[in-house]
Amino acid sequence: MTAQSRVWSEPAEDDRELYAAIKALPPLIVRADGRNFRRLLQQDFSKPFDTRFATGMADAVTLFFQQSGFDPLLAFVFSDEVSLCFTHVPFRGRLEKLDSVIASYLASAVTLVLGFTEPIAFDARVIPICDLNEGLRAYLAHRQAEAWRNHSNAYGYYGLQTLGLSRRAAETRVKGMKAAEVHELLYRQGINLNETPSWQRRGMIVAREAYEKAGYDRKAERAVTVTRFRIVQLWELPLFGTEDGQRLLTRLFAREAISTRGTDVV
């Protein structure tokens, strides 16, 4: 080899990592979905919806707010799906870090809360949104519509099984049915889909909500009122596409306008 020969060396490990250089800018959504949860929930859980499982999902997301080190603005939860909204993200927004850490934390939290003895997994994806007003509202309205479809199909699937269809046949049949046909089928069985619990139809929110707390400023020797934030679970949601839904989101966005906060849990 001559002095003029070009010296070759292996690229640094970081240079070979897929997606290492891809970064996501907030505001953004990280949506995590449970993997193969239907099989996991076949035993010990009511069908088509189970309050214990829903409570476990909400409590696992609350644990994420409390202990994960992330700072989501809010989370929308239905079934085994969690959409976390962020206005600030760690890891300099590195895509693979956000996806992997959030998915693994939620899997651990759900396992702890519900006491699963089998391994579980979530996948995750990052979804940019243009702003916290129209962008987030449109996203939540879309996922809430998916919650309704999931709710209708789940009731239809188990309703068909009560008529004697096998699991596979019921799954195939309900996929080919129109919404009105599912409604009629269930109505004949005494189930009105519009009267099922709200969290089944519209999902739940976990968020930090502002509240006023009386205090005393010893230095100024006067009573004061301060704004604090507590983690809340909202199980009765309006439709996000309505004025009531917009008012709820505006209220939950209040923390973005306040630089200092304390956090209590209720």
CSV table of N, CA and C in Angstrom, one decimal, residues 119 123 146 149 152 174 189 195 200-201 207-208 210 223 232 239 251:
chain,number,residue,atom,x,y,z
A,119,PRO,N,-46.2,-12.0,28.7
A,119,PRO,CA,-45.6,-10.7,28.1
A,119,PRO,C,-46.6,-10.0,27.2
A,123,ASP,N,-47.0,-1.4,19.9
A,123,ASP,CA,-46.3,-0.7,18.9
A,123,ASP,C,-46.6,0.8,19.0
A,146,GLU,N,-63.2,6.4,15.3
A,146,GLU,CA,-62.7,5.0,15.3
A,146,GLU,C,-63.1,4.3,16.6
A,149,ARG,N,-66.6,3.1,15.9
A,149,ARG,CA,-66.6,2.0,15.0
A,149,ARG,C,-66.2,0.7,15.8
A,152,SER,N,-69.1,-0.4,18.0
A,152,SER,CA,-70.2,-1.0,17.3
A,152,SER,C,-69.8,-2.4,16.8
A,174,VAL,N,-69.6,-9.5,10.6
A,174,VAL,CA,-69.7,-8.1,11.0
A,174,VAL,C,-69.0,-7.2,10.2
A,189,GLN,N,-81.7,-7.7,20.2
A,189,GLN,CA,-81.2,-8.4,21.4
A,189,GLN,C,-81.3,-7.6,22.7
A,195,GLU,N,-76.9,3.9,24.2
A,195,GLU,CA,-77.1,4.0,25.6
A,195,GLU,C,-76.0,3.2,26.4
A,200,GLN,N,-67.1,3.6,26.5
A,200,GLN,CA,-67.0,2.6,25.4
A,200,GLN,C,-67.2,3.2,24.1
A,201,ARG,N,-68.1,4.2,24.0
A,201,ARG,CA,-68.4,4.9,22.7
A,201,ARG,C,-67.5,6.0,22.3
A,207,ALA,N,-55.3,13.7,31.7
A,207,ALA,CA,-54.7,15.0,31.4
A,207,ALA,C,-54.4,15.7,32.8
A,208,ARG,N,-53.6,16.7,32.7
A,208,ARG,CA,-53.4,17.6,33.8
A,208,ARG,C,-54.4,18.8,33.7
A,210,ALA,N,-56.2,22.3,35.3
A,210,ALA,CA,-55.9,23.4,36.2
A,210,ALA,C,-57.0,23.5,37.3
A,223,ALA,N,-53.2,36.9,51.7
A,223,ALA,CA,-53.7,35.6,51.1
A,223,ALA,C,-53.6,35.7,49.5
A,232,VAL,N,-56.1,14.1,36.0
A,232,VAL,CA,-57.5,13.6,36.1
A,232,VAL,C,-57.8,12.6,35.0
A,239,LEU,N,-68.4,14.9,22.2
A,239,LEU,CA,-67.9,14.7,20.9
A,239,LEU,C,-66.9,15.8,20.6
A,251,ARG,N,-60.0,24.2,27.8
A,251,ARG,CA,-59.7,24.1,29.2
A,251,ARG,C,-58.5,23.3,29.5
